[in-house]
């Protein structure tokens, strides 16, 4: 049995495209809208451990550009970057996907990566 958790924002084009890809593969996805449902520090810390805080932090978007120089500087350390992402969830690259297969360690991906998903799903 495989469980897929997809974390993101429903209006994000990459999240929409990802959800559609999984649906086209006939895969059920448990979607977590972290804008509406929130995101706790422990979950974000787990993502940072699995994917790397630098990979998670979107430094290209408008939310990043709107931050002050001091706020941007605080992202140079993991704790500061995570605090910023908790305060501004739009700073998190999307989607974050966790694929769990029975008897195996959960696998994590970031962004729209259908080739990786196919490999992880064994399709």
GROMACS .gro file of N, CA, C and O in nm:
model
  492
    1UNK      N    1   0.084  -0.118   0.000
    1UNK     CA    2   0.000   0.000   0.000
    1UNK      C    3   0.089   0.125   0.000
    1UNK      O    4   0.189   0.130   0.068
    2UNK      N    5   0.048   0.222  -0.077
    2UNK     CA    6   0.122   0.347  -0.089
    2UNK      C    7   0.033   0.462  -0.042
    2UNK      O    8  -0.084   0.470  -0.079
    3UNK      N    9   0.091   0.552   0.039
    3UNK     CA   10   0.022   0.672   0.082
    3UNK      C   11   0.103   0.792   0.033
    3UNK      O   12   0.224   0.798   0.053
    4UNK      N   13   0.033   0.885  -0.030
    4UNK     CA   14   0.098   1.004  -0.084
    4UNK      C   15   0.039   1.126  -0.015
    4UNK      O   16  -0.082   1.147  -0.015
    5UNK      N   17   0.128   1.206   0.042
    5UNK     CA   18   0.089   1.332   0.106
    5UNK      C   19   0.149   1.444   0.021
    5UNK      O   20   0.270   1.444  -0.005
    6UNK      N   21   0.066   1.538  -0.020
    6UNK     CA   22   0.113   1.650  -0.098
    6UNK      C   23   0.079   1.777  -0.020
    6UNK      O   24  -0.036   1.799   0.016
    7UNK      N   25   0.181   1.856   0.007
    7UNK     CA   26   0.167   1.977   0.087
    7UNK      C   27   0.190   2.098  -0.005
    7UNK      O   28   0.286   2.101  -0.081
    8UNK      N   29   0.101   2.195   0.005
    8UNK     CA   30   0.117   2.314  -0.076
    8UNK      C   31   0.002   2.410  -0.059
    8UNK      O   32  -0.069   2.409   0.042
    9UNK      N   33  -0.017   2.490  -0.163
    9UNK     CA   34  -0.123   2.590  -0.169
    9UNK      C   35  -0.205   2.559  -0.294
    9UNK      O   36  -0.148   2.546  -0.403
   10UNK      N   37  -0.337   2.547  -0.282
   10UNK     CA   38  -0.416   2.501  -0.397
   10UNK      C   39  -0.410   2.591  -0.520
   10UNK      O   40  -0.426   2.542  -0.632
   11UNK      N   41  -0.386   2.719  -0.504
   11UNK     CA   42  -0.383   2.810  -0.618
   11UNK      C   43  -0.248   2.813  -0.690
   11UNK      O   44  -0.235   2.873  -0.796
   12UNK      N   45  -0.148   2.748  -0.634
   12UNK     CA   46  -0.015   2.743  -0.694
   12UNK      C   47  -0.019   2.657  -0.820
   12UNK      O   48  -0.067   2.543  -0.817
   13UNK      N   49   0.031   2.708  -0.932
   13UNK     CA   50   0.028   2.635  -1.058
   13UNK      C   51   0.105   2.503  -1.050
   13UNK      O   52   0.062   2.402  -1.106
   14UNK      N   53   0.218   2.502  -0.981
   14UNK     CA   54   0.297   2.380  -0.969
   14UNK      C   55   0.223   2.276  -0.886
   14UNK      O   56   0.228   2.156  -0.917
   15UNK      N   57   0.153   2.319  -0.783
   15UNK     CA   58   0.074   2.227  -0.702
   15UNK      C   59  -0.042   2.172  -0.785
   15UNK      O   60  -0.069   2.051  -0.783
   16UNK      N   61  -0.109   2.256  -0.861
   16UNK     CA   62  -0.218   2.211  -0.947
   16UNK      C   63  -0.170   2.106  -1.045
   16UNK      O   64  -0.233   2.002  -1.064
   17UNK      N   65  -0.056   2.136  -1.109
   17UNK     CA   66   0.001   2.044  -1.207
   17UNK      C   67   0.040   1.912  -1.141
   17UNK      O   68   0.017   1.805  -1.198
   18UNK      N   69   0.093   1.918  -1.020
   18UNK     CA   70   0.133   1.797  -0.947
   18UNK      C   71   0.012   1.713  -0.910
   18UNK      O   72   0.012   1.590  -0.926
   19UNK      N   73  -0.091   1.777  -0.859
   19UNK     CA   74  -0.213   1.704  -0.822
   19UNK      C   75  -0.274   1.636  -0.944
   19UNK      O   76  -0.320   1.522  -0.938
   20UNK      N   77  -0.274   1.707  -1.057
   20UNK     CA   78  -0.326   1.650  -1.181
   20UNK      C   79  -0.243   1.531  -1.226
   20UNK      O   80  -0.297   1.428  -1.268
   21UNK      N   81  -0.111   1.540  -1.214
   21UNK     CA   82  -0.024   1.428  -1.252
   21UNK      C   83  -0.058   1.304  -1.170
   21UNK      O   84  -0.074   1.195  -1.226
   22UNK      N   85  -0.069   1.319  -1.039
   22UNK     CA   86  -0.103   1.204  -0.955
   22UNK      C   87  -0.241   1.148  -0.990
   22UNK      O   88  -0.260   1.027  -0.996
   23UNK      N   89  -0.338   1.236  -1.016
   23UNK     CA   90  -0.472   1.191  -1.053
   23UNK      C   91  -0.467   1.113  -1.185
   23UNK      O   92  -0.532   1.008  -1.198
   24UNK      N   93  -0.388   1.162  -1.280
   24UNK     CA   94  -0.374   1.092  -1.409
   24UNK      C   95  -0.311   0.954  -1.392
   24UNK      O   96  -0.332   0.865  -1.474
   25UNK      N   97  -0.232   0.936  -1.287
   25UNK     CA   98  -0.170   0.806  -1.259
   25UNK      C   99  -0.263   0.716  -1.178
   25UNK      O  100  -0.229   0.603  -1.146
   26UNK      N  101  -0.380   0.770  -1.141
   26UNK     CA  102  -0.475   0.693  -1.061
   26UNK      C  103  -0.437   0.685  -0.915
   26UNK      O  104  -0.483   0.597  -0.842
   27UNK      N  105  -0.354   0.778  -0.870
   27UNK     CA  106  -0.307   0.777  -0.731
   27UNK      C  107  -0.391   0.870  -0.645
   27UNK      O  108  -0.419   0.984  -0.683
   28UNK      N  109  -0.431   0.820  -0.529
   28UNK     CA  110  -0.499   0.903  -0.430
   28UNK      C  111  -0.394   0.985  -0.357
   28UNK      O  112  -0.291   0.932  -0.317
   29UNK      N  113  -0.423   1.111  -0.340
   29UNK     CA  114  -0.329   1.200  -0.273
   29UNK      C  115  -0.400   1.266  -0.155
   29UNK      O  116  -0.512   1.315  -0.168
   30UNK      N  117  -0.333   1.266  -0.041
   30UNK     CA  118  -0.384   1.340   0.075
   30UNK      C  119  -0.323   1.480   0.066
   30UNK      O  120  -0.201   1.495   0.081
   31UNK      N  121  -0.407   1.579   0.039
   31UNK     CA  122  -0.358   1.716   0.019
   31UNK      C  123  -0.368   1.795   0.148
   31UNK      O  124  -0.470   1.792   0.217
   32UNK      N  125  -0.261   1.866   0.179
   32UNK     CA  126  -0.258   1.953   0.297
   32UNK      C  127  -0.230   2.096   0.250
   32UNK      O  128  -0.121   2.125   0.200
   33UNK      N  129  -0.328   2.182   0.264
   33UNK     CA  130  -0.317   2.323   0.229
   33UNK      C  131  -0.256   2.395   0.348
   33UNK      O  132  -0.324   2.423   0.446
   34UNK      N  133  -0.126   2.424   0.341
   34UNK     CA  134  -0.064   2.482   0.460
   34UNK      C  135  -0.096   2.629   0.480
   34UNK      O  136  -0.065   2.685   0.584
   35UNK      N  137  -0.164   2.691   0.385
   35UNK     CA  138  -0.214   2.827   0.408
   35UNK      C  139  -0.337   2.822   0.499
   35UNK      O  140  -0.351   2.902   0.591
   36UNK      N  141  -0.428   2.728   0.472
   36UNK     CA  142  -0.552   2.717   0.549
   36UNK      C  143  -0.538   2.626   0.670
   36UNK      O  144  -0.594   2.655   0.775
   37UNK      N  145  -0.468   2.515   0.654
   37UNK     CA  146  -0.458   2.417   0.761
   37UNK      C  147  -0.339   2.442   0.853
   37UNK      O  148  -0.327   2.379   0.956
   38UNK      N  149  -0.254   2.533   0.812
   38UNK     CA  150  -0.139   2.566   0.894
   38UNK      C  151  -0.022   2.470   0.875
   38UNK      O  152  -0.031   2.371   0.804
   39UNK      N  153   0.084   2.505   0.940
   39UNK     CA  154   0.207   2.427   0.935
   39UNK      C  155   0.277   2.447   1.068
   39UNK      O  156   0.298   2.560   1.111
   40UNK      N  157   0.311   2.337   1.134
   40UNK     CA  158   0.377   2.350   1.263
   40UNK      C  159   0.528   2.339   1.248
   40UNK      O  160   0.579   2.290   1.147
   41UNK      N  161   0.598   2.386   1.350
   41UNK     CA  162   0.743   2.390   1.348
   41UNK      C  163   0.805   2.251   1.335
   41UNK      O  164   0.906   2.233   1.267
   42UNK      N  165   0.744   2.151   1.398
   42UNK     CA  166   0.798   2.015   1.392
   42UNK      C  167   0.792   1.960   1.250
   42UNK      O  168   0.887   1.895   1.204
   43UNK      N  169   0.682   1.986   1.180
   43UNK     CA  170   0.669   1.938   1.041
   43UNK      C  171   0.772   2.007   0.953
   43UNK      O  172   0.840   1.943   0.872
   44UNK      N  173   0.784   2.138   0.967
   44UNK     CA  174   0.882   2.212   0.887
   44UNK      C  175   1.024   2.165   0.918
   44UNK      O  176   1.105   2.150   0.827
   45UNK      N  177   1.054   2.138   1.043
   45UNK     CA  178   1.188   2.087   1.080
   45UNK      C  179   1.214   1.953   1.014
   45UNK      O  180   1.326   1.925   0.967
   46UNK      N  181   1.111   1.868   1.006
   46UNK     CA  182   1.126   1.738   0.940
   46UNK      C  183   1.155   1.759   0.791
   46UNK      O  184   1.241   1.692   0.735
   47UNK      N  185   1.083   1.850   0.728
   47UNK     CA  186   1.108   1.879   0.587
   47UNK      C  187   1.251   1.929   0.568
   47UNK      O  188   1.318   1.889   0.473
   48UNK      N  189   1.294   2.019   0.656
   48UNK     CA  190   1.429   2.075   0.645
   48UNK      C  191   1.533   1.965   0.658
   48UNK      O  192   1.634   1.964   0.588
   49UNK      N  193   1.508   1.870   0.746
   49UNK     CA  194   1.601   1.759   0.765
   49UNK      C  195   1.604   1.669   0.642
   49UNK      O  196   1.710   1.625   0.598
   50UNK      N  197   1.488   1.642   0.585
   50UNK     CA  198   1.478   1.551   0.471
   50UNK      C  199   1.522   1.615   0.339
   50UNK      O  200   1.583   1.550   0.256
   51UNK      N  201   1.488   1.742   0.319
   51UNK     CA  202   1.508   1.807   0.190
   51UNK      C  203   1.615   1.915   0.191
   51UNK      O  204   1.663   1.955   0.086
   52UNK      N  205   1.647   1.965   0.310
   52UNK     CA  206   1.743   2.074   0.322
   52UNK      C  207   1.672   2.208   0.325
   52UNK      O  208   1.583   2.234   0.243
   53UNK      N  209   1.711   2.290   0.420
   53UNK     CA  210   1.643   2.419   0.437
   53UNK      C  211   1.666   2.510   0.316
   53UNK      O  212   1.576   2.583   0.275
   54UNK      N  213   1.784   2.502   0.254
   54UNK     CA  214   1.810   2.587   0.138
   54UNK      C  215   1.723   2.547   0.019
   54UNK      O  216   1.682   2.633  -0.059
   55UNK      N  217   1.696   2.419   0.005
   55UNK     CA  218   1.608   2.374  -0.103
   55UNK      C  219   1.464   2.419  -0.079
   55UNK      O  220   1.393   2.453  -0.173
   56UNK      N  221   1.422   2.419   0.047
   56UNK     CA  222   1.284   2.457   0.081
   56UNK      C  223   1.255   2.605   0.065
   56UNK      O  224   1.144   2.644   0.032
   57UNK      N  225   1.353   2.688   0.091
   57UNK     CA  226   1.331   2.833   0.094
   57UNK      C  227   1.332   2.890  -0.048
   57UNK      O  228   1.432   2.884  -0.118
   58UNK      N  229   1.219   2.947  -0.087
   58UNK     CA  230   1.204   3.006  -0.220
   58UNK      C  231   1.253   3.151  -0.215
   58UNK      O  232   1.182   3.240  -0.166
   59UNK      N  233   1.371   3.172  -0.268
   59UNK     CA  234   1.430   3.306  -0.270
   59UNK      C  235   1.400   3.380  -0.400
   59UNK      O  236   1.453   3.487  -0.423
   60UNK      N  237   1.316   3.322  -0.485
   60UNK     CA  238   1.286   3.385  -0.614
   60UNK      C  239   1.151   3.455  -0.619
   60UNK      O  240   1.126   3.534  -0.708
   61UNK      N  241   1.063   3.423  -0.527
   61UNK     CA  242   0.927   3.474  -0.533
   61UNK      C  243   0.909   3.615  -0.480
   61UNK      O  244   1.000   3.675  -0.422
   62UNK      N  245   0.789   3.665  -0.498
   62UNK     CA  246   0.758   3.801  -0.454
   62UNK      C  247   0.760   3.813  -0.302
   62UNK      O  248   0.796   3.918  -0.249
   63UNK      N  249   0.724   3.705  -0.232
   63UNK     CA  250   0.725   3.712  -0.085
   63UNK      C  251   0.867   3.739  -0.035
   63UNK      O  252   0.887   3.822   0.054
   64UNK      N  253   0.965   3.673  -0.094
   64UNK     CA  254   1.106   3.693  -0.055
   64UNK      C  255   1.148   3.836  -0.084
   64UNK      O  256   1.211   3.902  -0.001
   65UNK      N  257   1.112   3.886  -0.200
   65UNK     CA  258   1.153   4.022  -0.239
   65UNK      C  259   1.090   4.128  -0.150
   65UNK      O  260   1.146   4.237  -0.135
   66UNK      N  261   0.975   4.097  -0.090
   66UNK     CA  262   0.908   4.193  -0.002
   66UNK      C  263   0.969   4.198   0.139
   66UNK      O  264   0.939   4.289   0.215
   67UNK      N  265   1.051   4.099   0.172
   67UNK     CA  266   1.112   4.096   0.306
   67UNK      C  267   1.218   4.204   0.318
   67UNK      O  268   1.283   4.241   0.219
   68UNK      N  269   1.237   4.251   0.439
   68UNK     CA  270   1.343   4.349   0.464
   68UNK      C  271   1.479   4.281   0.450
   68UNK      O  272   1.490   4.158   0.456
   69UNK      N  273   1.582   4.362   0.437
   69UNK     CA  274   1.718   4.307   0.429
   69UNK      C  275   1.752   4.228   0.554
   69UNK      O  276   1.816   4.123   0.547
   70UNK      N  277   1.706   4.276   0.670
   70UNK     CA  278   1.733   4.206   0.795
   70UNK      C  279   1.663   4.071   0.799
   70UNK      O  280   1.722   3.972   0.845
   71UNK      N  281   1.539   4.066   0.750
   71UNK     CA  282   1.467   3.938   0.746
   71UNK      C  283   1.537   3.841   0.651
   71UNK      O  284   1.556   3.723   0.684
   72UNK      N  285   1.576   3.890   0.535
   72UNK     CA  286   1.647   3.803   0.441
   72UNK      C  287   1.778   3.753   0.500
   72UNK      O  288   1.813   3.636   0.485
   73UNK      N  289   1.847   3.839   0.570
   73UNK     CA  290   1.974   3.799   0.633
   73UNK      C  291   1.952   3.692   0.739
   73UNK      O  292   2.037   3.604   0.758
   74UNK      N  293   1.840   3.696   0.808
   74UNK     CA  294   1.812   3.597   0.912
   74UNK      C  295   1.798   3.456   0.854
   74UNK      O  296   1.811   3.357   0.925
   75UNK      N  297   1.774   3.446   0.723
   75UNK     CA  298   1.758   3.315   0.658
   75UNK      C  299   1.891   3.246   0.631
   75UNK      O  300   1.893   3.134   0.583
   76UNK      N  301   2.000   3.312   0.666
   76UNK     CA  302   2.131   3.250   0.642
   76UNK      C  303   2.157   3.134   0.737
   76UNK      O  304   2.243   3.052   0.712
   77UNK      N  305   2.082   3.127   0.845
   77UNK     CA  306   2.092   3.014   0.938
   77UNK      C  307   1.960   2.937   0.934
   77UNK      O  308   1.853   2.994   0.913
   78UNK      N  309   1.968   2.807   0.957
   78UNK     CA  310   1.851   2.719   0.946
   78UNK      C  311   1.735   2.766   1.034
   78UNK      O  312   1.621   2.771   0.988
   79UNK      N  313   1.763   2.799   1.158
   79UNK     CA  314   1.655   2.840   1.249
   79UNK      C  315   1.586   2.967   1.198
   79UNK      O  316   1.463   2.978   1.203
   80UNK      N  317   1.664   3.062   1.149
   80UNK     CA  318   1.606   3.185   1.096
   80UNK      C  319   1.524   3.161   0.971
   80UNK      O  320   1.415   3.217   0.955
   81UNK      N  321   1.574   3.074   0.884
   81UNK     CA  322   1.501   3.042   0.761
   81UNK      C  323   1.369   2.972   0.795
   81UNK      O  324   1.265   3.004   0.737
   82UNK      N  325   1.374   2.881   0.891
   82UNK     CA  326   1.252   2.810   0.928
   82UNK      C  327   1.151   2.905   0.993
   82UNK      O  328   1.030   2.895   0.967
   83UNK      N  329   1.198   2.998   1.075
   83UNK     CA  330   1.108   3.095   1.136
   83UNK      C  331   1.040   3.180   1.029
   83UNK      O  332   0.920   3.207   1.037
   84UNK      N  333   1.117   3.220   0.927
   84UNK     CA  334   1.058   3.298   0.817
   84UNK      C  335   0.953   3.216   0.742
   84UNK      O  336   0.846   3.267   0.708
   85UNK      N  337   0.984   3.089   0.716
   85UNK     CA  338   0.889   3.005   0.641
   85UNK      C  339   0.762   2.980   0.721
   85UNK      O  340   0.653   2.971   0.663
   86UNK      N  341   0.773   2.970   0.852
   86UNK     CA  342   0.653   2.954   0.934
   86UNK      C  343   0.569   3.081   0.933
   86UNK      O  344   0.446   3.075   0.931
   87UNK      N  345   0.635   3.194   0.934
   87UNK     CA  346   0.564   3.323   0.935
   87UNK      C  347   0.506   3.356   0.797
   87UNK      O  348   0.403   3.422   0.787
   88UNK      N  349   0.574   3.310   0.692
   88UNK     CA  350   0.533   3.339   0.554
   88UNK      C  351   0.539   3.208   0.475
   88UNK      O  352   0.639   3.180   0.409
   89UNK      N  353   0.433   3.129   0.481
   89UNK     CA  354   0.437   2.996   0.418
   89UNK      C  355   0.456   3.004   0.266
   89UNK      O  356   0.497   2.906   0.205
   90UNK      N  357   0.432   3.119   0.206
   90UNK     CA  358   0.457   3.134   0.062
   90UNK      C  359   0.605   3.125   0.028
   90UNK      O  360   0.641   3.111  -0.089
   91UNK      N  361   0.691   3.133   0.129
   91UNK     CA  362   0.834   3.119   0.107
   91UNK      C  363   0.877   2.974   0.086
   91UNK      O  364   0.991   2.947   0.050
   92UNK      N  365   0.786   2.881   0.108
   92UNK     CA  366   0.820   2.739   0.095
   92UNK      C  367   0.799   2.697  -0.051
   92UNK      O  368   0.692   2.719  -0.108
   93UNK      N  369   0.903   2.637  -0.109
   93UNK     CA  370   0.890   2.584  -0.245
   93UNK      C  371   0.785   2.474  -0.242
   93UNK      O  372   0.773   2.401  -0.145
   94UNK      N  373   0.712   2.463  -0.353
   94UNK     CA  374   0.600   2.370  -0.356
   94UNK      C  375   0.602   2.286  -0.483
   94UNK      O  376   0.655   2.330  -0.583
   95UNK      N  377   0.536   2.170  -0.472
   95UNK     CA  378   0.483   2.105  -0.352
   95UNK      C  379   0.591   2.025  -0.279
   95UNK      O  380   0.692   1.986  -0.338
   96UNK      N  381   0.565   2.001  -0.154
   96UNK     CA  382   0.643   1.905  -0.077
   96UNK      C  383   0.561   1.776  -0.082
   96UNK      O  384   0.442   1.777  -0.054
   97UNK      N  385   0.624   1.668  -0.124
   97UNK     CA  386   0.553   1.540  -0.139
   97UNK      C  387   0.624   1.433  -0.056
   97UNK      O  388   0.747   1.420  -0.062
   98UNK      N  389   0.544   1.358   0.019
   98UNK     CA  390   0.595   1.243   0.095
   98UNK      C  391   0.524   1.119   0.042
   98UNK      O  392   0.402   1.113   0.042
   99UNK      N  393   0.603   1.023  -0.002
   99UNK     CA  394   0.548   0.898  -0.053
   99UNK      C  395   0.591   0.787   0.042
   99UNK      O  396   0.710   0.766   0.064
  100UNK      N  397   0.491   0.721   0.099
  100UNK     CA  398   0.516   0.612   0.194
  100UNK      C  399   0.468   0.482   0.132
  100UNK      O  400   0.352   0.471   0.094
  101UNK      N  401   0.559   0.387   0.124
  101UNK     CA  402   0.522   0.252   0.079
  101UNK      C  403   0.540   0.158   0.196
  101UNK      O  404   0.636   0.169   0.272
  102UNK      N  405   0.445   0.069   0.209
  102UNK     CA  406   0.444  -0.024   0.322
  102UNK      C  407   0.579  -0.095   0.335
  102UNK      O  408   0.633  -0.148   0.238
  103UNK      N  409   0.635  -0.091   0.456
  103UNK     CA  410   0.760  -0.158   0.484
  103UNK      C  411   0.884  -0.083   0.439
  103UNK      O  412   0.994  -0.136   0.446
  104UNK      N  413   0.867   0.041   0.391
  104UNK     CA  414   0.981   0.120   0.344
  104UNK      C  415   0.983   0.255   0.414
  104UNK      O  416   0.882   0.303   0.462
  105UNK      N  417   1.098   0.316   0.414
  105UNK     CA  418   1.113   0.450   0.469
  105UNK      C  419   1.044   0.549   0.375
  105UNK      O  420   1.052   0.535   0.253
  106UNK      N  421   0.977   0.647   0.432
  106UNK     CA  422   0.911   0.750   0.351
  106UNK      C  423   1.014   0.822   0.266
  106UNK      O  424   1.126   0.847   0.309
  107UNK      N  425   0.974   0.855   0.144
  107UNK     CA  426   1.059   0.928   0.050
  107UNK      C  427   1.000   1.067   0.029
  107UNK      O  428   0.878   1.082   0.022
  108UNK      N  429   1.087   1.166   0.016
  108UNK     CA  430   1.045   1.305   0.004
  108UNK      C  431   1.091   1.363  -0.128
  108UNK      O  432   1.201   1.335  -0.173
  109UNK      N  433   1.006   1.447  -0.188
  109UNK     CA  434   1.045   1.522  -0.306
  109UNK      C  435   0.998   1.666  -0.289
  109UNK      O  436   0.910   1.696  -0.208
  110UNK      N  437   1.056   1.752  -0.371
  110UNK     CA  438   1.023   1.894  -0.367
  110UNK      C  439   1.007   1.943  -0.510
  110UNK      O  440   1.093   1.919  -0.595
  111UNK      N  441   0.895   2.010  -0.537
  111UNK     CA  442   0.869   2.062  -0.669
  111UNK      C  443   0.796   1.961  -0.756
  111UNK      O  444   0.756   1.854  -0.711
  112UNK      N  445   0.782   1.996  -0.882
  112UNK     CA  446   0.715   1.909  -0.979
  112UNK      C  447   0.820   1.817  -1.042
  112UNK      O  448   0.900   1.860  -1.125
  113UNK      N  449   0.822   1.691  -0.997
  113UNK     CA  450   0.925   1.597  -1.040
  113UNK      C  451   0.862   1.461  -1.077
  113UNK      O  452   0.885   1.361  -1.010
  114UNK      N  453   0.783   1.455  -1.184
  114UNK     CA  454   0.713   1.331  -1.218
  114UNK      C  455   0.806   1.211  -1.240
  114UNK      O  456   0.767   1.098  -1.208
  115UNK      N  457   0.925   1.232  -1.292
  115UNK     CA  458   1.018   1.119  -1.311
  115UNK      C  459   1.055   1.057  -1.177
  115UNK      O  460   1.059   0.933  -1.163
  116UNK      N  461   1.081   1.141  -1.077
  116UNK     CA  462   1.112   1.089  -0.944
  116UNK      C  463   0.990   1.018  -0.883
  116UNK      O  464   1.003   0.912  -0.825
  117UNK      N  465   0.874   1.077  -0.900
  117UNK     CA  466   0.752   1.015  -0.845
  117UNK      C  467   0.728   0.879  -0.909
  117UNK      O  468   0.695   0.783  -0.842
  118UNK      N  469   0.746   0.871  -1.041
  118UNK     CA  470   0.726   0.744  -1.109
  118UNK      C  471   0.820   0.639  -1.055
  118UNK      O  472   0.781   0.525  -1.031
  119UNK      N  473   0.945   0.676  -1.036
  119UNK     CA  474   1.044   0.582  -0.983
  119UNK      C  475   1.006   0.537  -0.842
  119UNK      O  476   1.016   0.419  -0.808
  120UNK      N  477   0.962   0.631  -0.760
  120UNK     CA  478   0.925   0.599  -0.622
  120UNK      C  479   0.798   0.513  -0.614
  120UNK      O  480   0.784   0.432  -0.524
  121UNK      N  481   0.710   0.532  -0.709
  121UNK     CA  482   0.584   0.457  -0.710
  121UNK      C  483   0.602   0.321  -0.779
  121UNK      O  484   0.513   0.237  -0.772
  122UNK      N  485   0.716   0.305  -0.845
  122UNK     CA  486   0.741   0.177  -0.912
  122UNK      C  487   0.660   0.160  -1.038
  122UNK      O  488   0.633   0.048  -1.080
  123UNK      N  489   0.620   0.272  -1.101
  123UNK     CA  490   0.541   0.263  -1.224
  123UNK      C  491   0.632   0.267  -1.345
  123UNK      O  492   0.734   0.321  -1.346
   0.00000   0.00000   0.00000
